[in-house]
Amino acid sequence: MSATQPTIPDRGMPSGALRLLFLSIEEVMGSDGIKAVLNGAKLSHYINNYPENSLEYGVTFGEYGRVEQAVEDFLGPRGARAILIRVGRELFRYSLREQSALLGIAGNALKNMPLISPQAKMKILLQQIVGAANKTVNQPAHLEEDHDNFIVVIDQCMCQWRPKHEKPCCLVTVGTFSEAMKWLTDRPVEVKEITCLNNGADACRYQIPKKLPEEA
Ligand SMILES: [Zn+2]
């Protein structure tokens, strides 16, 4: 881990959000994997004792960031990349299964809506996710778009409590948006984090192309 430690005050988030991250890591890395990660993050009190499934602000952005960082430290930056993206994909699937009502995400009703374009559906789902980030997760965010792309802009992120990276490091979020778009459109959509608070930008921005890849 690099030496830079953040000094900004920590920020509350719902216990259920950190719980969801743990469940997703466990799904991808196994029960020994999540144990190693929690030990590495110096959060071993959560081993076999996940935060409750609640929207109360019982945990912090700093804790969430430390867990992401511990995955990276455990696997090395290269190895961690694919794993963190898979964790993010899992996280979307869990949210959709367990918490779609709570998050205000329309799920299958949206996916199966006739007569509107995939791009219109993408916009609706992205707006719902951004709404949930604002309302539920304590994470200010909004959606922008230009001719070719949707851009999700996130103004406060767990990466602000992680050591500095040279490149954008919010791979769990990249995975979450990738899976959301894949689930919705049945196509692989290439989501990129184009700016990151962690390395000095004013926001984390995720670029989601409107043009879908051709069906295989
Ligand atoms: Zn970021």
PDB file of C-alpha atoms in Angstrom, residues 89 118 178-179 181-190 211-216:
ATOM      1  CA  ARG A  89     -21.192  -7.270 -11.224  1.00  0.00           C
ATOM      2  CA  PRO A 118     -32.658   0.313 -25.372  1.00  0.00           C
ATOM      3  CA  SER A 178     -21.370  -2.926 -16.621  1.00  0.00           C
ATOM      4  CA  GLU A 179     -23.650  -5.591 -15.186  1.00  0.00           C
ATOM      5  CA  MET A 181     -26.291  -2.415 -18.687  1.00  0.00           C
ATOM      6  CA  LYS A 182     -25.652  -6.027 -19.678  1.00  0.00           C
ATOM      7  CA  TRP A 183     -28.652  -7.241 -17.720  1.00  0.00           C
ATOM      8  CA  LEU A 184     -30.848  -4.562 -19.259  1.00  0.00           C
ATOM      9  CA  THR A 185     -29.752  -4.850 -22.894  1.00  0.00           C
ATOM     10  CA  ASP A 186     -28.439  -8.434 -23.104  1.00  0.00           C
ATOM     11  CA  ARG A 187     -25.268  -6.999 -24.677  1.00  0.00           C
ATOM     12  CA  PRO A 188     -21.805  -6.465 -23.239  1.00  0.00           C
ATOM     13  CA  VAL A 189     -21.510  -2.698 -22.678  1.00  0.00           C
ATOM     14  CA  GLU A 190     -18.025  -1.328 -22.097  1.00  0.00           C
ATOM     15  CA  LYS A 211     -24.364   2.585 -29.142  1.00  0.00           C
ATOM     16  CA  LEU A 212     -24.707  -1.082 -28.291  1.00  0.00           C
ATOM     17  CA  PRO A 213     -22.369  -3.682 -29.757  1.00  0.00           C
ATOM     18  CA  GLU A 214     -23.964  -5.809 -32.489  1.00  0.00           C
ATOM     19  CA  GLU A 215     -25.585  -8.985 -31.350  1.00  0.00           C
ATOM     20  CA  ALA A 216     -23.188 -11.918 -31.651  1.00  0.00           C
TER      21      ALA A 216
END
